[in-house]
């Protein structure tokens, strides 16, 4: 079977199903095989109160005894409660908004209930369990996929099964590597990632695919680096006299780390090959001004600068900062985003093409094919981890000779950064500007969350502002997470009655988000409830409190990023973590956040805490573009894969040359790091 065959050609896939699969990002047979599960359900058919695991699902055979009640609870939902017995335990089944459920049973009828088990007041409870007259699952581990439209798990599984029944996937790693690291075959890995035979088989399959992904990623970076050094002629920039004048006009002194980064960048700009440098710095360390200094020098050398940010909010903020910094030198700066009005957008594009526009700041709009530069000299991408190699490459291709400067505030342990960004030289800004007050971080169990809100109320009364971060937009009963809408209604009528409270989330359009952020910056909104859309770069000096609900749902690096939204002014600032501390790991993670403000230390602790053990659940879209690998959790795999990729890349062995060529050819076509024939 040709893996590049369109998905519509697969047996059983009609036009409507093909369209729905396309909307999931599945266009070919290969796309379907690499549509990895987002999670797994572990079905256990043997339940014991003494050793059950809350995270797992159980299929329990029991008898229906009676209807206990059917009533309307305080949130307006109907709750139906039924009593069952399995011979050893009484089981309370509760269903929300399914009043008809009580009519489905006869006295003493035997059924299977499938769901998670809780022990409440020494009683066994199951919330919204699935009901069957037969044993519900033949396998113990069920893959769960991200779904859209009419696509179901059953559809995905059926189609993948159909493909795997007709092919055997060819091994494409050097055999000596497969043996050295005791990796399962690529064929076994793909089969068990979708249809796990056991927990052990799933773990081995995930480790194989992580190695495959990181090995391929490393090969691509080595290819890019060699191409930049050996095949591309760069631009020889000089240090202009305006540059020293610009630095003297800055309203603050650069830190030692910032000066070091600037020197390294200016040295790169003098070289004959294009600069390809990462500036990695903690939240608030001042990476942006370093980038603006580089841009300023390129501008006065007579070249254009493209500065790409991951969100419109951040692009607008950089634009406003650039206008202020460059005003005295009459440097024209333009803003190009998805919401730029068509007439203005066309005008900016025309100016870029004919060389009238020198510095443009924007979002992904900058990588559109019809954005053409006259003489692009420098490409800057902010929050490098949010773009990935391929998106960055589209902007670089506007002029292959241009220098490239990428920035990231995501704290990654220094040793891992060297492997993850192997195509880049690295400058690390590990020093905060003087005068920055340490953000005081406090942690409260969710049962004591009111103490955090009282702290925020104290700050509001002083004239400060507050962020409240919530992980979801809508209520999720299964995860029991607080909805931003529910929280908004609660807070504006209780703790923050009399203050202006607003909501900001990713489902709003760009105009709505911009208006709300402007109102918050101007002080017209006192409390901003937001999802992680405010994670990166938002700068409101008067905001002194950050409350994070369900903090256990965020990674430590993400919590650190969110915390960095406060502490940007002259006032003492606070970050308040509200979490359900159901286990020691959660408590340790919260303690790390309360004890340290050093993002690099936090990321190292996070890696130690999480280790390289597997998570049962994979990512369809990771920050780095990986489908399954996590660079913090899988740091050891990254190191090994990077070293082995380097050996294969430089090898003169015929087998290694063929493997290298085939893998690089495939990733150039598919833009995926898990590749096979």
XYZ file of C-alpha atoms in Angstrom:
677
model
C 0.000 0.000 0.000
C 1.261 3.471 -0.924
C 1.360 5.455 2.331
C 1.107 8.748 0.428
C -2.227 7.646 -1.043
C -5.071 10.090 -0.388
C -7.260 9.009 2.510
C -10.337 9.169 0.258
C -8.940 6.182 -1.689
C -9.031 3.956 1.388
C -11.793 1.362 1.427
C -14.734 2.487 3.559
C -13.903 6.198 3.343
C -16.633 8.096 1.512
C -16.571 11.788 0.547
C -18.106 12.993 3.826
C -15.780 10.886 5.970
C -12.791 12.048 3.903
C -13.770 15.700 4.458
C -14.132 15.116 8.207
C -10.744 13.347 8.344
C -9.181 16.247 6.421
C -10.458 18.613 9.107
C -8.553 16.473 11.625
C -5.398 17.012 9.564
C -5.587 13.534 7.991
C -5.062 13.699 4.217
C -3.069 10.540 3.496
C -2.653 6.977 4.755
C 0.569 8.086 6.487
C -1.281 10.922 8.251
C -3.756 8.400 9.624
C -1.058 6.035 10.895
C 0.626 8.991 12.599
C -2.616 10.317 14.094
C -1.499 9.239 17.537
C -3.892 8.727 20.449
C -4.309 11.705 22.787
C -4.938 9.393 25.740
C -5.660 5.826 26.772
C -8.385 4.198 28.811
C -7.274 1.381 31.052
C -10.100 -1.067 31.581
C -9.793 -3.387 34.557
C -12.308 -6.203 34.827
C -11.225 -7.152 38.344
C -12.285 -4.644 40.996
C -11.077 -4.815 44.577
C -11.727 -2.095 47.129
C -8.384 -2.825 48.759
C -6.170 -2.035 45.741
C -8.201 -0.121 43.176
C -6.669 2.882 41.351
C -8.807 6.020 41.015
C -7.355 6.977 37.626
C -8.356 3.683 36.010
C -11.743 2.566 34.734
C -13.369 -0.608 35.962
C -15.967 -2.833 34.434
C -17.973 -4.190 37.414
C -20.592 -6.898 37.150
C -23.425 -6.159 39.572
C -27.173 -6.421 40.240
C -29.632 -3.549 40.156
C -31.255 -3.094 43.589
C -33.334 0.084 43.602
C -33.791 3.734 42.624
C -32.561 5.913 45.448
C -33.574 9.340 44.114
C -34.023 11.599 41.120
C -33.804 15.296 41.896
C -32.590 18.684 40.673
C -29.339 19.868 42.275
C -28.127 23.446 42.882
C -26.464 23.922 39.480
C -29.776 23.179 37.779
C -28.857 19.669 36.632
C -30.983 16.600 37.219
C -29.242 13.929 39.329
C -30.484 10.336 39.253
C -29.050 7.970 41.884
C -29.394 4.154 41.667
C -28.242 1.370 44.014
C -26.379 -1.755 42.791
C -24.625 -4.652 44.511
C -21.863 -6.955 43.240
C -22.076 -9.476 46.065
C -19.304 -7.794 48.082
C -20.009 -4.072 47.873
C -22.910 -1.703 47.520
C -22.347 0.550 44.495
C -23.982 3.961 44.098
C -24.430 4.939 40.432
C -25.059 8.632 39.715
C -26.139 10.067 36.367
C -26.466 13.755 35.503
C -29.301 14.876 33.210
C -30.347 11.299 32.398
C -33.610 10.882 34.358
C -34.700 8.121 31.961
C -31.837 5.921 33.208
C -33.968 4.592 36.067
C -36.329 2.966 33.557
C -33.571 0.802 32.046
C -33.359 -1.754 34.865
C -35.384 -4.556 36.374
C -35.008 -5.681 39.967
C -32.003 -8.027 40.405
C -31.044 -7.637 36.739
C -27.323 -8.248 36.137
C -25.434 -5.520 34.258
C -21.888 -4.248 33.775
C -21.053 -0.693 34.864
C -17.997 0.873 33.254
C -16.410 3.972 34.787
C -14.057 5.385 37.379
C -14.608 4.412 40.995
C -14.602 6.722 44.017
C -14.891 5.924 47.680
C -17.101 8.543 49.367
C -17.995 8.163 53.059
C -16.993 4.484 52.893
C -19.327 3.907 49.946
C -18.413 3.072 46.339
C -19.625 5.634 43.801
C -19.511 5.729 40.002
C -20.403 8.948 38.171
C -22.090 8.592 34.742
C -20.918 4.987 34.240
C -21.584 3.294 30.893
C -24.093 0.442 31.129
C -23.936 -2.864 29.274
C -25.523 -6.291 29.535
C -22.198 -7.825 28.431
C -18.556 -7.479 29.431
C -17.743 -4.128 27.922
C -14.199 -4.498 26.634
C -12.124 -7.338 25.266
C -8.859 -5.397 25.563
C -7.500 -3.689 28.667
C -6.122 -0.560 26.988
C -8.235 1.534 24.624
C -6.721 4.314 22.498
C -8.596 7.635 22.588
C -8.178 10.077 19.701
C -8.828 13.777 19.207
C -12.148 13.843 17.356
C -14.036 16.299 15.181
C -17.401 16.351 13.433
C -18.798 12.863 12.848
C -15.447 11.105 13.320
C -15.503 8.633 16.219
C -12.879 6.537 17.965
C -14.428 3.514 16.310
C -13.960 5.061 12.853
C -10.285 5.879 13.464
C -9.529 2.458 14.972
C -11.333 0.597 12.182
C -9.461 2.438 9.419
C -6.054 2.039 11.094
C -6.756 -1.658 11.623
C -7.610 -1.956 7.932
C -4.275 -0.405 6.940
C -2.160 -2.420 9.377
C -3.767 -5.671 8.139
C -2.332 -5.018 4.673
C 1.179 -3.695 5.361
C 4.367 -4.380 7.264
C 6.295 -1.219 8.116
C 9.926 -1.338 7.068
C 12.621 -0.637 9.660
C 14.442 2.628 8.915
C 16.846 3.080 11.826
C 20.319 1.555 11.715
C 20.041 -1.962 13.088
C 22.932 -1.341 15.466
C 20.903 1.495 17.105
C 17.815 -0.689 17.449
C 19.911 -3.312 19.232
C 22.004 -0.829 21.261
C 18.959 0.814 22.847
C 16.798 -2.329 22.895
C 14.152 -0.660 20.726
C 11.126 -2.510 19.405
C 10.724 -2.542 15.628
C 9.007 0.396 13.948
C 6.246 -1.944 12.799
C 5.574 -3.179 16.354
C 5.717 0.381 17.698
C 3.047 1.682 15.307
C 0.779 -1.316 15.939
C 1.046 -1.093 19.722
C 0.673 2.670 19.903
C -2.803 2.252 18.390
C -3.718 -1.218 19.730
C -1.627 -1.864 22.862
C -1.256 -5.514 23.777
C -0.168 -4.553 27.300
C 1.095 -1.637 29.361
C 4.656 -2.836 28.800
C 4.181 -3.040 25.016
C 2.727 0.483 25.022
C 5.656 1.834 27.025
C 8.211 0.259 24.681
C 6.339 1.543 21.634
C 6.249 5.070 22.981
C 9.964 4.974 23.766
C 10.734 3.756 20.236
C 8.644 6.513 18.610
C 10.133 9.161 20.888
C 13.629 8.054 19.905
C 12.602 7.967 16.242
C 11.144 11.469 16.441
C 14.104 13.018 18.274
C 16.659 11.212 16.097
C 14.974 12.476 12.925
C 14.628 15.973 14.380
C 18.355 15.999 15.193
C 19.228 14.899 11.654
C 17.185 17.737 10.227
C 18.876 20.303 12.469
C 22.317 19.033 11.450
C 21.307 19.356 7.802
C 20.143 22.938 8.344
C 23.307 23.861 10.215
C 25.609 22.433 7.536
C 23.616 24.171 4.816
C 23.870 27.532 6.619
C 27.607 27.242 7.252
C 28.788 25.777 3.965
C 26.336 26.750 1.258
C 24.856 30.131 2.151
C 26.588 33.463 1.746
C 25.564 35.894 4.466
C 25.505 39.669 4.751
C 28.523 41.404 6.290
C 27.003 44.022 8.582
C 29.107 46.718 10.235
C 28.564 48.371 13.604
C 27.047 51.741 12.731
C 27.742 54.924 14.696
C 23.973 55.262 15.302
C 24.133 52.036 17.327
C 26.219 53.554 20.125
C 23.953 56.616 20.121
C 20.909 54.345 20.416
C 22.362 52.452 23.404
C 23.164 55.752 25.128
C 19.537 56.900 24.685
C 18.055 53.837 26.373
C 16.143 54.782 29.554
C 17.917 52.001 31.497
C 21.273 50.265 31.785
C 21.668 46.870 30.135
C 22.624 44.009 32.434
C 25.909 42.171 32.008
C 24.085 39.225 30.447
C 22.282 41.495 27.974
C 25.547 43.184 26.968
C 27.151 39.773 26.469
C 24.272 38.660 24.216
C 24.477 41.912 22.204
C 28.232 41.421 21.673
C 27.709 37.838 20.470
C 25.003 38.977 18.033
C 27.100 41.844 16.631
C 30.037 39.459 16.134
C 27.701 37.116 14.214
C 26.485 40.015 12.067
C 30.063 40.698 10.923
C 30.625 37.119 9.693
C 30.378 35.952 6.088
C 27.746 33.297 6.747
C 24.227 33.992 8.116
C 23.741 34.297 11.869
C 21.565 31.588 13.378
C 21.351 32.369 17.105
C 18.978 31.625 19.969
C 18.634 34.119 22.813
C 17.252 32.166 25.743
C 16.318 34.062 28.872
C 14.039 33.781 31.833
C 10.771 35.696 32.066
C 11.521 39.430 32.371
C 15.243 39.116 31.619
C 15.091 41.646 28.765
C 15.439 39.591 25.581
C 13.314 41.961 23.500
C 15.613 44.974 23.867
C 18.530 42.776 22.764
C 16.562 41.897 19.625
C 15.685 45.554 19.014
C 19.385 46.521 19.224
C 20.176 43.872 16.585
C 17.293 45.152 14.429
C 18.436 48.759 14.815
C 21.947 47.939 13.559
C 20.578 46.028 10.551
C 18.265 48.946 9.698
C 21.133 51.450 9.648
C 23.086 49.052 7.451
C 20.314 49.569 4.891
C 18.432 46.268 5.279
C 14.928 45.211 6.311
C 13.910 43.388 9.499
C 11.034 40.921 10.028
C 10.011 40.313 13.665
C 7.488 37.457 14.134
C 5.578 36.962 17.415
C 3.252 34.027 18.224
C 0.142 36.088 19.113
C -1.413 39.342 17.971
C -1.405 40.629 21.552
C 2.367 40.152 21.772
C 2.983 41.520 18.262
C 1.014 44.672 19.129
C 2.999 45.058 22.360
C 6.352 44.735 20.547
C 5.137 47.225 17.937
C 4.259 49.841 20.559
C 7.625 49.343 22.325
C 9.502 49.682 19.029
C 7.684 52.918 18.175
C 8.850 54.472 21.464
C 12.439 53.221 21.245
C 13.004 54.171 17.606
C 11.077 57.445 17.572
C 14.150 59.705 18.071
C 15.910 58.096 15.113
C 12.944 58.356 12.720
C 12.844 54.576 12.167
C 9.548 53.564 10.542
C 7.952 50.454 12.062
C 4.926 48.620 10.615
C 2.516 46.080 12.148
C 1.230 43.196 10.009
C -1.163 40.656 11.586
C -4.206 38.676 10.558
C -6.514 41.451 11.762
C -4.707 44.278 9.941
C -7.268 45.894 7.646
C -6.985 44.753 4.034
C -6.173 48.173 2.585
C -3.428 48.779 5.158
C -2.147 45.222 4.758
C -1.805 45.652 1.008
C -0.042 48.986 1.492
C 2.488 47.454 3.938
C 3.143 44.546 1.572
C 3.777 46.972 -1.295
C 6.201 48.999 0.862
C 8.047 45.827 1.900
C 8.346 44.810 -1.739
C 9.726 48.151 -2.933
C 11.940 48.692 0.137
C 10.062 51.634 1.690
C 9.144 49.639 4.808
C 12.225 48.749 6.853
C 11.020 47.053 10.061
C 7.822 44.976 10.176
C 6.493 43.285 13.302
C 3.751 40.687 12.947
C 2.408 37.194 13.421
C 2.136 34.225 11.033
C 0.871 36.770 8.470
C 4.559 37.464 7.751
C 5.137 33.987 6.297
C 2.356 34.238 3.702
C 3.604 33.729 0.153
C 2.535 37.199 -0.988
C 4.717 38.930 1.626
C 7.838 39.791 -0.367
C 10.860 41.709 0.962
C 13.138 43.931 -1.076
C 16.308 43.295 0.963
C 15.550 41.335 4.116
C 18.584 41.329 6.408
C 17.331 39.980 9.762
C 14.594 37.562 10.794
C 13.567 37.599 14.483
C 11.125 35.055 15.909
C 9.858 35.484 19.451
C 8.939 32.442 21.550
C 10.889 30.093 19.281
C 9.318 26.985 20.841
C 5.918 27.999 19.465
C 6.976 28.035 15.833
C 9.229 25.079 15.154
C 11.759 24.506 12.429
C 9.327 24.420 9.493
C 7.497 27.669 10.237
C 10.767 29.390 10.979
C 12.084 28.112 7.661
C 9.236 29.723 5.708
C 10.230 33.135 7.003
C 13.949 32.500 6.487
C 13.216 31.570 2.859
C 12.204 35.191 2.212
C 15.982 35.718 1.943
C 18.358 32.813 2.483
C 21.227 35.219 3.227
C 19.405 36.951 6.103
C 20.568 36.627 9.704
C 18.268 34.736 12.044
C 17.690 35.555 15.707
C 15.239 33.495 17.728
C 14.114 34.112 21.308
C 12.583 31.883 23.926
C 11.511 32.494 27.514
C 10.660 28.840 28.017
C 13.179 27.706 30.634
C 14.862 24.581 29.312
C 17.869 23.152 31.191
C 20.970 24.492 29.455
C 22.293 21.053 28.527
C 18.992 20.114 26.874
C 18.829 23.421 24.997
C 22.150 22.581 23.327
C 20.591 19.414 21.894
C 17.103 20.744 21.181
C 18.399 23.760 19.241
C 21.346 22.023 17.642
C 21.151 24.208 14.522
C 21.559 27.372 16.615
C 24.300 29.152 18.516
C 22.978 30.030 21.971
C 23.152 33.175 24.102
C 21.709 32.808 27.586
C 20.464 35.835 29.538
C 20.548 34.544 33.095
C 20.342 37.876 34.917
C 17.283 39.980 35.707
C 17.342 43.797 35.375
C 18.178 45.572 38.671
C 15.301 46.695 40.860
C 13.007 43.790 39.982
C 11.184 42.622 43.105
C 10.888 38.885 43.667
C 7.344 37.680 43.034
C 5.997 36.132 46.226
C 4.374 32.801 45.383
C 1.800 31.165 47.654
C -0.004 27.857 47.301
C -3.466 26.994 48.625
C -5.356 23.756 48.435
C -8.611 24.248 46.552
C -10.549 23.886 49.822
C -8.823 27.078 51.067
C -8.946 29.026 47.819
C -10.810 31.945 49.421
C -7.566 32.999 51.141
C -6.002 33.621 47.738
C -8.931 35.766 46.659
C -8.774 37.802 49.861
C -5.111 38.525 49.027
C -6.149 39.699 45.555
C -8.901 41.858 47.067
C -6.343 43.597 49.306
C -4.276 44.508 46.238
C -7.317 45.750 44.313
C -8.165 48.080 47.180
C -4.642 49.545 46.838
C -5.394 50.349 43.206
C -3.625 47.346 41.711
C -5.014 44.884 39.140
C -5.222 41.086 39.040
C -5.131 38.195 36.592
C -7.124 35.036 37.240
C -6.109 32.118 35.001
C -8.475 29.232 34.382
C -7.561 26.188 32.247
C -10.937 25.752 30.523
C -13.565 27.850 28.791
C -16.471 25.485 29.500
C -17.326 23.238 32.428
C -15.771 19.786 32.367
C -17.480 17.421 34.778
C -15.148 14.558 33.969
C -12.033 16.469 35.020
C -13.887 18.592 37.571
C -12.147 21.768 36.444
C -13.485 25.239 37.092
C -14.996 26.854 34.001
C -13.956 30.426 33.215
C -17.617 31.353 32.647
C -18.704 29.830 35.970
C -15.804 31.476 37.789
C -16.619 34.839 36.210
C -20.196 34.734 37.503
C -18.998 33.700 40.956
C -16.217 36.276 41.374
C -18.003 39.355 40.057
C -20.832 38.765 42.535
C -18.731 37.828 45.584
C -15.070 38.703 46.151
C -14.865 41.359 43.443
C -18.323 42.919 43.660
C -17.889 46.604 42.892
C -14.826 46.037 40.693
C -14.698 45.713 36.922
C -14.221 42.063 35.902
C -13.721 40.834 32.315
C -12.981 37.597 30.438
C -10.292 36.888 27.806
C -9.917 33.561 25.994
C -8.765 32.069 22.716
C -12.253 31.640 21.215
C -12.722 35.406 21.044
C -11.852 37.137 17.796
C -8.746 39.315 17.544
C -10.632 42.586 17.809
C -12.383 41.536 21.029
C -9.086 40.401 22.583
C -7.315 43.623 21.634
C -10.093 45.784 23.092
C -10.117 43.872 26.390
C -6.318 43.995 26.729
C -6.328 47.728 25.986
C -8.981 48.303 28.647
C -6.952 46.233 31.127
C -3.721 48.089 30.317
C -5.539 51.422 30.677
C -6.793 50.386 34.129
C -10.474 50.330 33.190
C -10.659 46.604 33.992
C -9.572 45.605 37.514
C -9.682 41.822 37.215
C -8.991 39.865 34.038
C -10.113 36.241 33.910
C -8.193 34.508 31.167
C -7.088 31.198 29.757
C -3.408 30.726 28.917
C -3.804 33.177 26.016
C -2.055 35.676 28.351
C 0.864 33.291 28.995
C 3.342 35.018 26.713
C 4.592 38.576 26.799
C 1.646 40.626 28.066
C 3.008 43.614 30.002
C 0.770 45.478 32.478
C 2.969 47.084 35.193
C -0.007 47.832 37.490
C -1.026 44.143 37.683
C 0.352 42.779 40.950
C -1.596 39.532 41.484
C -1.753 36.353 39.420
C -4.148 33.651 40.660
C -3.955 30.303 38.834
C -6.915 27.980 39.307
C -6.368 24.209 38.916
C -2.627 24.837 38.992
C -2.056 21.083 39.080
C -3.145 20.970 35.421
C -0.207 23.118 34.254
C 3.449 22.200 33.793
C 5.976 23.974 35.998
C 7.468 25.911 33.086
C 4.007 27.082 32.089
C 3.229 28.134 35.664
C 6.492 30.079 35.668
C 5.548 31.751 32.371
C 2.166 32.760 33.769
C 3.728 34.061 36.966
C 5.903 36.312 34.825
C 2.885 38.384 33.787
C 3.095 40.189 37.153
C 6.067 41.826 38.847
C 6.607 44.152 35.879
C 6.155 47.400 37.769
C 7.299 49.072 40.973
C 4.880 47.179 43.230
C 5.396 43.990 45.215
C 3.628 41.247 43.268
C 2.101 37.897 44.153
C 1.377 34.619 42.388
C -1.268 32.457 44.054
C -1.525 28.797 43.055
C -4.806 27.021 43.779
C -4.516 23.274 43.290
C -6.043 19.969 44.274
C -3.164 18.303 46.094
C -4.330 14.716 45.651
C -0.818 13.258 45.663
C 2.755 13.989 46.761
C 3.888 14.871 43.233
C 1.404 17.756 43.041
C 2.476 19.038 46.458
C 6.173 18.854 45.521
C 5.518 20.731 42.271
C 3.699 23.510 44.093
C 6.510 23.704 46.678
C 9.108 24.134 43.910
C 7.118 27.103 42.584
C 6.857 28.745 46.017
C 10.592 28.376 46.724
C 12.147 29.564 43.458
C 11.742 32.248 40.782
C 14.586 30.879 38.649
C 13.044 29.400 35.499
C 16.109 27.309 34.662
C 16.175 25.791 38.160
C 12.435 25.111 37.943
C 12.783 23.338 34.603
C 15.592 21.165 35.974
C 13.514 20.251 39.035
C 10.551 19.529 36.803
C 12.669 17.144 34.757
C 13.922 15.370 37.889
C 10.429 15.125 39.320
C 8.862 13.820 36.147
C 11.838 11.730 35.118
C 11.866 9.952 31.807
C 8.958 7.680 32.638
C 6.079 7.529 30.199
C 2.815 9.399 30.353
C -0.142 7.353 29.247
C -1.421 9.937 26.848
C 0.314 11.632 23.941
C 0.313 15.037 22.346
C -1.040 15.666 18.867
C 0.585 19.098 18.786
C 3.443 19.883 21.162
C 5.111 23.242 21.641
C 8.122 22.073 19.632
C 6.012 20.451 16.934
C 6.630 16.929 18.263
C 3.787 14.458 18.202
C 4.900 12.299 21.098
C 8.229 13.461 22.540
C 8.478 15.863 25.471
C 11.941 17.412 25.657
C 11.856 17.826 29.448
C 10.414 14.448 30.261
C 12.450 12.724 27.561
C 15.732 14.544 28.100
C 17.783 11.339 28.221
C 16.238 10.120 24.966
C 16.937 13.518 23.361
C 20.617 13.365 24.364
C 21.057 9.814 23.067
C 19.156 10.477 19.825
C 21.151 13.657 19.194
C 24.500 11.937 19.703
C 23.537 9.005 17.461
C 22.181 11.340 14.767
C 25.523 13.155 14.761
C 27.401 9.866 14.292
C 25.116 8.743 11.466
C 25.267 12.177 9.820
C 29.076 12.171 9.688
C 29.369 8.448 8.907
C 30.808 7.223 5.604
C 29.149 3.814 5.941
C 26.922 3.056 2.957
C 24.041 1.971 5.220
C 24.159 5.212 7.235
C 24.367 7.379 4.113
C 21.289 5.681 2.631
C 19.321 5.944 5.904
C 20.266 9.609 6.365
C 19.273 10.460 2.796
C 15.959 8.610 2.979
C 14.905 10.115 6.329
C 15.828 13.675 5.321
C 13.946 13.242 2.033
C 10.844 12.051 3.886
C 10.764 14.874 6.458
C 11.157 17.433 3.687
C 7.951 16.039 2.165
C 5.854 15.249 5.255
C 7.184 17.784 7.819
C 6.803 15.016 10.419
C 9.660 13.632 12.474
C 8.302 10.083 12.625
C 8.886 8.765 9.126
C 8.802 5.382 7.439
C 8.434 3.757 4.031
